[in-house]
Tab-separated table of N, CA and C in Angstrom:
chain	number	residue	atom	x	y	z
A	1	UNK	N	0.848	-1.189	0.000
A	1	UNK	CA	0.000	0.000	0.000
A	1	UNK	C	0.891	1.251	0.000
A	2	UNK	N	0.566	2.269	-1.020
A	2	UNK	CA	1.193	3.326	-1.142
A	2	UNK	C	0.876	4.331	0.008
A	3	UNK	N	2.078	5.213	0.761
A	3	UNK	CA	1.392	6.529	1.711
A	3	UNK	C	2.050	7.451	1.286
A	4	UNK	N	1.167	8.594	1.297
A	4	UNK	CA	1.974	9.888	1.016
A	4	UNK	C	1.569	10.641	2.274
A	5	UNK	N	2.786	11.522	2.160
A	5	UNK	CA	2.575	12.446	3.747
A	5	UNK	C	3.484	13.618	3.395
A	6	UNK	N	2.724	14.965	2.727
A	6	UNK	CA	3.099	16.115	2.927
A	6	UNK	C	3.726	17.076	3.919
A	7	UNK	N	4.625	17.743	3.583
A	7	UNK	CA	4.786	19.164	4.896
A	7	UNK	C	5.556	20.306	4.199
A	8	UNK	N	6.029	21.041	4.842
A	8	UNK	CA	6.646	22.253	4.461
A	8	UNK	C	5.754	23.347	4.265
A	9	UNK	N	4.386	23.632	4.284
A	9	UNK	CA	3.654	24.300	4.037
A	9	UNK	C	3.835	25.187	5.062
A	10	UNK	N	2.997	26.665	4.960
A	10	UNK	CA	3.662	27.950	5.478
A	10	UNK	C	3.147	29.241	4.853
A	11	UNK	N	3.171	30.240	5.409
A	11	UNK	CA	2.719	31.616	5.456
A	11	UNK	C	3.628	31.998	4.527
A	12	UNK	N	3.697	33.096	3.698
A	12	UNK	CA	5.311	33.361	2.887
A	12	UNK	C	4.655	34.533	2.265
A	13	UNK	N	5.876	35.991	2.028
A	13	UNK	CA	5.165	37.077	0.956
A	13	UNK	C	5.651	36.966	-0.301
A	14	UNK	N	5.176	38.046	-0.938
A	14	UNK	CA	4.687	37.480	-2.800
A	14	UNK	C	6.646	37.376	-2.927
A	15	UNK	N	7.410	36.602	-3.582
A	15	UNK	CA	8.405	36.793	-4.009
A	15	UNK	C	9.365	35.397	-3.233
A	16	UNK	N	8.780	35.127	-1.946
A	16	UNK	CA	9.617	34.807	-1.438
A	16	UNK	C	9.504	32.912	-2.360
A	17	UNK	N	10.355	31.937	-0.951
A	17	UNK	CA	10.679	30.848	-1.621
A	17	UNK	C	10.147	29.582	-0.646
A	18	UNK	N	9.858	28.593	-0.772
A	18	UNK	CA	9.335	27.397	-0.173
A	18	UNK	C	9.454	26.260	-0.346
A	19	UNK	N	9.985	25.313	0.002
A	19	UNK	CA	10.062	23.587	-0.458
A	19	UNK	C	8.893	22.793	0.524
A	20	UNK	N	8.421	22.174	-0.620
A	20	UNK	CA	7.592	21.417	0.014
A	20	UNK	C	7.916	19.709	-0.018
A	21	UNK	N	7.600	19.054	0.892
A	21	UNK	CA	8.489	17.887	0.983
A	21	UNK	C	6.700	16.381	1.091
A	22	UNK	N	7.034	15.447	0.288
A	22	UNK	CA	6.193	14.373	0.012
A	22	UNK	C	6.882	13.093	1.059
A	23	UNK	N	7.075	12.725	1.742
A	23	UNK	CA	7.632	11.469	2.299
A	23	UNK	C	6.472	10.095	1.506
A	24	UNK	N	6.957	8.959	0.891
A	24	UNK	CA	6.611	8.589	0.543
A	24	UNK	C	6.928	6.665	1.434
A	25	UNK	N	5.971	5.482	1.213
A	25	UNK	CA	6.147	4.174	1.185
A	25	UNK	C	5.505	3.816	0.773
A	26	UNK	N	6.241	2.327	0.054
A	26	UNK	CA	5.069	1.295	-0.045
A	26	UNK	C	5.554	1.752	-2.106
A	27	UNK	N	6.884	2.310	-2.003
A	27	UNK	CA	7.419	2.595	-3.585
A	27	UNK	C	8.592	2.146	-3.557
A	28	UNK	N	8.493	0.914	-4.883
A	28	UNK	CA	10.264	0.571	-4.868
A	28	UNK	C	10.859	1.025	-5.502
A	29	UNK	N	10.145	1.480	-6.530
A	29	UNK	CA	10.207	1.548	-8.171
A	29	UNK	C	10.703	3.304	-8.376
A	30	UNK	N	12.031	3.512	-8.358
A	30	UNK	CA	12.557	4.168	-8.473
A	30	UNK	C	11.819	5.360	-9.643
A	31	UNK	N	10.965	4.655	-11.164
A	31	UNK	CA	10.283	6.015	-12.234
A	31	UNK	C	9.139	5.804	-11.961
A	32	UNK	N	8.487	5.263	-10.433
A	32	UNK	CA	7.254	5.644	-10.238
A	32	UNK	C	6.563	6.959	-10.817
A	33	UNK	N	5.738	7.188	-11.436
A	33	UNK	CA	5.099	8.342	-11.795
A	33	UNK	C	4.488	9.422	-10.675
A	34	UNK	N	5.027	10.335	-10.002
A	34	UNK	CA	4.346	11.017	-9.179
A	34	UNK	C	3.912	12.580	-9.187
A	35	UNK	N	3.671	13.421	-8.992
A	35	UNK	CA	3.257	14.797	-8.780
A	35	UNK	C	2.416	15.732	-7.898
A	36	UNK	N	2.363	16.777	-8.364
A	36	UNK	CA	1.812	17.703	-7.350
A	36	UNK	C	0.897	17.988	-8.068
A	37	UNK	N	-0.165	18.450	-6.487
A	37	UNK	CA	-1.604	18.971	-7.257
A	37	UNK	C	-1.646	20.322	-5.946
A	38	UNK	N	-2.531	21.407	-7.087
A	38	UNK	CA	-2.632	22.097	-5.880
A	38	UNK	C	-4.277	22.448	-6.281
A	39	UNK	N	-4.585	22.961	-4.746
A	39	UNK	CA	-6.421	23.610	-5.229
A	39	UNK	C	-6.739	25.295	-4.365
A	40	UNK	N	-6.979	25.625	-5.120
A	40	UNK	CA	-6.969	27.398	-4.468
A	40	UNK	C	-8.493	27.047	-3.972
A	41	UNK	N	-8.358	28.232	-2.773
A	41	UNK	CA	-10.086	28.655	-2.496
A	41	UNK	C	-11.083	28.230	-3.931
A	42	UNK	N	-12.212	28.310	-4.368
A	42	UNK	CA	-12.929	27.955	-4.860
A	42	UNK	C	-12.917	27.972	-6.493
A	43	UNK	N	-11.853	27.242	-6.226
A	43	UNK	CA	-11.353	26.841	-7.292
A	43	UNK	C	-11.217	25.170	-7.646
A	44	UNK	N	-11.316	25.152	-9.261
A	44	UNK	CA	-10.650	22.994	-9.132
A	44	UNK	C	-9.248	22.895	-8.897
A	45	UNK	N	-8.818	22.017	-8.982
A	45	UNK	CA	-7.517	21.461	-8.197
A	45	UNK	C	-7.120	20.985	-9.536
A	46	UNK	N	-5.640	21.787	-9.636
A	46	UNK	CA	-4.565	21.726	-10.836
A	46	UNK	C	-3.298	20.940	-10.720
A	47	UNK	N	-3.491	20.356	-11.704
A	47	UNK	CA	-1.905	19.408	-11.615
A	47	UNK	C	-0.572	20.619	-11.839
A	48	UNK	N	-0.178	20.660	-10.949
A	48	UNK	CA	1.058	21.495	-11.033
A	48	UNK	C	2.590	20.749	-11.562
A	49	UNK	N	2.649	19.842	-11.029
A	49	UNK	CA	3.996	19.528	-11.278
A	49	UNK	C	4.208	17.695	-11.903
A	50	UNK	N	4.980	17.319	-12.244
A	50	UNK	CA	4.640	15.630	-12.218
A	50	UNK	C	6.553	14.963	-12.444
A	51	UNK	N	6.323	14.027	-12.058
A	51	UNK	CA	8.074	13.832	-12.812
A	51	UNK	C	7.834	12.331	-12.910
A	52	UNK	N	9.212	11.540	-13.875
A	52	UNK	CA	9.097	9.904	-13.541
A	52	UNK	C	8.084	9.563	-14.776
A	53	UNK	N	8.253	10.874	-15.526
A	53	UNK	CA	6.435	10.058	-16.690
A	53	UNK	C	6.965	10.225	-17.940
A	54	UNK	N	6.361	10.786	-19.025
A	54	UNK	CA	6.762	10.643	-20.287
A	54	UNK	C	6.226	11.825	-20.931
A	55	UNK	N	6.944	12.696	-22.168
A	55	UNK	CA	6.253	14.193	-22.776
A	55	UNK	C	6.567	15.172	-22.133
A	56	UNK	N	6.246	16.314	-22.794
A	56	UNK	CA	7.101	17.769	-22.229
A	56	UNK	C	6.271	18.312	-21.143
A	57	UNK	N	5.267	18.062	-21.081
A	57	UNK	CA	4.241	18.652	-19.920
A	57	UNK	C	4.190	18.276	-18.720
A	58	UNK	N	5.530	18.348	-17.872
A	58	UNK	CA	5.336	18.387	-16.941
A	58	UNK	C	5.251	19.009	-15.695
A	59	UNK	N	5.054	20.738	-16.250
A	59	UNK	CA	4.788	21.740	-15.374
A	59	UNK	C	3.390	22.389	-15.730
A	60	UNK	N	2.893	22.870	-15.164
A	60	UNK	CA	1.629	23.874	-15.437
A	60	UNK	C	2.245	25.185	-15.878
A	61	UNK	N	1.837	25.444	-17.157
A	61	UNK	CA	2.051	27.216	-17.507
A	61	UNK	C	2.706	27.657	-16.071
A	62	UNK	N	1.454	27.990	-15.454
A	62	UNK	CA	1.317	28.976	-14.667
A	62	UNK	C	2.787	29.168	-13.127
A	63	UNK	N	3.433	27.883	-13.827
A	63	UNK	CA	4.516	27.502	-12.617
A	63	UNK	C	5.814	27.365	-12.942
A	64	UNK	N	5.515	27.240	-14.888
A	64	UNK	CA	7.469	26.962	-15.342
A	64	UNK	C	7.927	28.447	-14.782
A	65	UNK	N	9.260	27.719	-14.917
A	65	UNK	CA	10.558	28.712	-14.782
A	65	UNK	C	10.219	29.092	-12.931
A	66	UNK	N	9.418	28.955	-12.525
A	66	UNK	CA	9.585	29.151	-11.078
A	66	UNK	C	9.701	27.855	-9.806
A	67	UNK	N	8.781	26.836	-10.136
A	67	UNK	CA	8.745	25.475	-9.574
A	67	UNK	C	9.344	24.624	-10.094
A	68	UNK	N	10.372	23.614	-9.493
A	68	UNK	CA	10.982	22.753	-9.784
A	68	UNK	C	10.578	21.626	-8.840
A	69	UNK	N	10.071	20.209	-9.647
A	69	UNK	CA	9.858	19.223	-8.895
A	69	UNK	C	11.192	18.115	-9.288
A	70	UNK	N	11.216	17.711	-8.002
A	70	UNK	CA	12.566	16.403	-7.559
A	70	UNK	C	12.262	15.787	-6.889
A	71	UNK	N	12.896	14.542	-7.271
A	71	UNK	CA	12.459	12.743	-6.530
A	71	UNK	C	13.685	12.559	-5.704
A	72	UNK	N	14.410	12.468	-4.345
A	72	UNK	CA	14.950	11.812	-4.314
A	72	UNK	C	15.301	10.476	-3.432
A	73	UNK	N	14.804	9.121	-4.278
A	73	UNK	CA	14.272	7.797	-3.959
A	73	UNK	C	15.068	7.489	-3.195
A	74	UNK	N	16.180	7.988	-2.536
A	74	UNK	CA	17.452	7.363	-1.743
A	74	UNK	C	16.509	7.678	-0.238
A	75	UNK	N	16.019	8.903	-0.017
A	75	UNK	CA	15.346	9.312	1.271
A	75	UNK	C	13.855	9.373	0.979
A	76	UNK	N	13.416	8.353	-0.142
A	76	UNK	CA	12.001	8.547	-0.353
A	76	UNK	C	11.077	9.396	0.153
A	77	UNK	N	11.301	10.882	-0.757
A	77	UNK	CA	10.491	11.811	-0.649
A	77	UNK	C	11.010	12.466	-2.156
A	78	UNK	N	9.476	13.427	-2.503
A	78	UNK	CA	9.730	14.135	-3.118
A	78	UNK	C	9.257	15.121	-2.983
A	79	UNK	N	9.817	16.523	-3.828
A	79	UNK	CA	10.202	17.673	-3.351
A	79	UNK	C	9.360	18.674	-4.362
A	80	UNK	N	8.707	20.037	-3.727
A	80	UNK	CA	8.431	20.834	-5.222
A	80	UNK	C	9.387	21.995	-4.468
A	81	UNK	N	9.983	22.913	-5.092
A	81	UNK	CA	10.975	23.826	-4.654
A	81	UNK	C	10.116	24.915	-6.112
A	82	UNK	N	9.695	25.768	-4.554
A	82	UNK	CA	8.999	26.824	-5.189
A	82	UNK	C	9.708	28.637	-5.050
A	83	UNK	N	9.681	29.000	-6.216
A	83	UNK	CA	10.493	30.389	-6.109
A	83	UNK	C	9.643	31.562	-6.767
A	84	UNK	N	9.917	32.530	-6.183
A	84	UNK	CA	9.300	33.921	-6.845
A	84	UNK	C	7.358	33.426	-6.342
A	85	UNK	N	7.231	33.440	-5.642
A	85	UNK	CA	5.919	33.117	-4.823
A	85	UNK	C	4.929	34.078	-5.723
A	86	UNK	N	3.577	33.745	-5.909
A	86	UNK	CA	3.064	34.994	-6.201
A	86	UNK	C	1.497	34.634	-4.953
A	87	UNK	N	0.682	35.649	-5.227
A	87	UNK	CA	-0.258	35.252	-3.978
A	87	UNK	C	-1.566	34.219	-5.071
A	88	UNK	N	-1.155	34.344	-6.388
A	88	UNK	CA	-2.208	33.130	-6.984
A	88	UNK	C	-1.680	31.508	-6.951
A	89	UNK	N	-0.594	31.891	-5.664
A	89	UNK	CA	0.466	30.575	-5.671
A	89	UNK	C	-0.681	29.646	-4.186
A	90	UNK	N	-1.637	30.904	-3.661
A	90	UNK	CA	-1.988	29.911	-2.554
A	90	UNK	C	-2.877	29.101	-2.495
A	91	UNK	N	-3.096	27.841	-1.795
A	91	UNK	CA	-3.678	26.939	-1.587
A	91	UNK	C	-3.178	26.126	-1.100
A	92	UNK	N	-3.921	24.161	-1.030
A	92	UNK	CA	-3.785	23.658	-0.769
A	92	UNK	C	-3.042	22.876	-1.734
A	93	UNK	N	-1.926	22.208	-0.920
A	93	UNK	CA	-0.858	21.354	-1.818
A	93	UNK	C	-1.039	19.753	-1.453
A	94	UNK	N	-1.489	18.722	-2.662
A	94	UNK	CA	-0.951	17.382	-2.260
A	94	UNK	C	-0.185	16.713	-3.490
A	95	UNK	N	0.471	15.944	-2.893
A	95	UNK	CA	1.488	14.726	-3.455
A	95	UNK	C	0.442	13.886	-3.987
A	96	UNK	N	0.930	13.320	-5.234
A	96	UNK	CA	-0.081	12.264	-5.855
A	96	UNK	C	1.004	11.287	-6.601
A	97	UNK	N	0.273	9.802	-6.248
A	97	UNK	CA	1.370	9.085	-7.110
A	97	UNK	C	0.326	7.807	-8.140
A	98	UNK	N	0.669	7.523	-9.089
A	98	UNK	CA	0.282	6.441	-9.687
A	98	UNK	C	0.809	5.700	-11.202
A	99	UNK	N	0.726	4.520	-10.963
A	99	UNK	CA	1.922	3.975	-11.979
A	99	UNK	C	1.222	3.624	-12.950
A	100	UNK	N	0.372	4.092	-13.051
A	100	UNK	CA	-0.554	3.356	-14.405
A	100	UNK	C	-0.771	4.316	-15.677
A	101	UNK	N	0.038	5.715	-15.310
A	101	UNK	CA	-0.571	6.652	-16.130
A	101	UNK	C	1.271	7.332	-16.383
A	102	UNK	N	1.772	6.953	-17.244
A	102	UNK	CA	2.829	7.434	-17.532
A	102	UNK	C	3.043	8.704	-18.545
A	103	UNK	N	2.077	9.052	-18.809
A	103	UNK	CA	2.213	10.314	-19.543
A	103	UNK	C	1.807	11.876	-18.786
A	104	UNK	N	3.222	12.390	-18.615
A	104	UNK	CA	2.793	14.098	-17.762
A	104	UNK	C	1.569	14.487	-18.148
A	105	UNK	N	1.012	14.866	-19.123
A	105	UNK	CA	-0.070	15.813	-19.161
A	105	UNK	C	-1.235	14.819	-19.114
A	106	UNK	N	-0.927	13.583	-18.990
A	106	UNK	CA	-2.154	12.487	-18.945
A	106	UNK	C	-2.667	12.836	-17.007
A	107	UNK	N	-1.112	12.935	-16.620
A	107	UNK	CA	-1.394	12.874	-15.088
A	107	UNK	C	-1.574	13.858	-14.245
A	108	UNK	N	-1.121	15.243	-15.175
A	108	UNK	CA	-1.571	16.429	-14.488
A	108	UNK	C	-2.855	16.310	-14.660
A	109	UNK	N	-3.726	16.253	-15.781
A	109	UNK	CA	-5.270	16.575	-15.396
A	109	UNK	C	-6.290	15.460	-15.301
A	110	UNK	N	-5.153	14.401	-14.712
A	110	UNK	CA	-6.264	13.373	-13.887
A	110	UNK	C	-6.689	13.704	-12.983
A	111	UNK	N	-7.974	13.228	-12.702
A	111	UNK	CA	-8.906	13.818	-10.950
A	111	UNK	C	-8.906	12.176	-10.507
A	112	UNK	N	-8.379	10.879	-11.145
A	112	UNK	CA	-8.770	9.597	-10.588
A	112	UNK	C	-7.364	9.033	-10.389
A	113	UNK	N	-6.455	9.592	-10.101
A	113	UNK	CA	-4.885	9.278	-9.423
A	113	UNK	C	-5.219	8.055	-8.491
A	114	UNK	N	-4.737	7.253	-8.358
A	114	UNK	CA	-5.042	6.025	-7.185
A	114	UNK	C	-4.516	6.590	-5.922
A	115	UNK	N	-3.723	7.075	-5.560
A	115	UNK	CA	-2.684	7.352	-4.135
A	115	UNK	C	-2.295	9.332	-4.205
A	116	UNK	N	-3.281	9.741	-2.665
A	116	UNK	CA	-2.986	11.021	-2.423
A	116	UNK	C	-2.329	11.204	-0.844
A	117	UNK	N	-2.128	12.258	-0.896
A	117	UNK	CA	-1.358	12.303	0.436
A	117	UNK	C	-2.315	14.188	1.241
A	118	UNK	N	-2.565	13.952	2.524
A	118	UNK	CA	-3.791	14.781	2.967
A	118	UNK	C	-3.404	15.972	2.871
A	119	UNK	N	-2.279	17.124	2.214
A	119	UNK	CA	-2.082	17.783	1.831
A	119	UNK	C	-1.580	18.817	2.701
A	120	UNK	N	-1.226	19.977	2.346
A	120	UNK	CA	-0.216	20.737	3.164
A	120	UNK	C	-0.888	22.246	2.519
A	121	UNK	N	-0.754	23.380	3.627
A	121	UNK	CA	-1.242	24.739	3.135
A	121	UNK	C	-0.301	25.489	2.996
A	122	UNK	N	-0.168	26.127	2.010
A	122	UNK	CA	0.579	27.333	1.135
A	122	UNK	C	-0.607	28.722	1.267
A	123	UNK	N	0.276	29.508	1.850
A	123	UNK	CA	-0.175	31.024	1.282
A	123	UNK	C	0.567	31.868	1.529
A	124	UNK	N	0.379	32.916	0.722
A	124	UNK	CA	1.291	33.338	-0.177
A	124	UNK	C	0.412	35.249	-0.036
A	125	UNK	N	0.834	35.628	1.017
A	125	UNK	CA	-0.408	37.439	0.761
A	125	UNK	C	1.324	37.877	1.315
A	126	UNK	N	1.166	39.582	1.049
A	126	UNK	CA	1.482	40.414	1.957
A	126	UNK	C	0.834	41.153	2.956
């Protein structure tokens, strides 16, 4: 059985920087397919990040050049390392993993991921 377990989440102003950290088990498989989802106030919940998959899409517009997602399977966790914050950066953040869907943009805008993790809060005001 797969677990995910978020943290790093935190208060932060527009600009600043944040890592958010996935602890993961129950993964052996080093190109497990995994990623980030985030969901603003009343808003749907966007695949932000994904790695371990296949195709160029594995950031959301709204996040290249500032978010960088990293696996590293030695301390099974993975990482989104977020920079230049903006305040449409806030919400709720979870880790998502599933091996059945190897294509990035297949897995950013899946809503039926098998394995989530209960998520972590980001915001982002001055």
């Amino acid at each position: 059985q797969v677990h995910l377990v978020e943290s790093g989440g935190g208060s932060v102003q527009p600009g600043e920087s944040l890592t958010l950290s996935c602890v993961y088990s129950g993964i052996t498989n080093n190109r497990y397919p995994m990623g980030w989802f985030r969901q603003a106030p009343e808003k749907e919940r966007e695949g932000v990040a994904a790695i371990d998959c296949s195709g160029p899409d594995r950031y959301a517009d709204s996040v290249k050049g500032r978010f960088t997602i990293v696996k590293d399977h030695s301390r099974n966790t993975l990482y989104l390392k977020m920079n230049s914050l903006k305040v449409e950066d806030t919400g709720i953040y979870y880790c998502a993993a599933d091996s059945n869907i190897g294509d990035c943009a297949s897995f950013r805008f899946s809503n039926d991921l098998n394995y989530w993790g209960q998520g972590t809060h980001v915001t982002v005001s001055s």
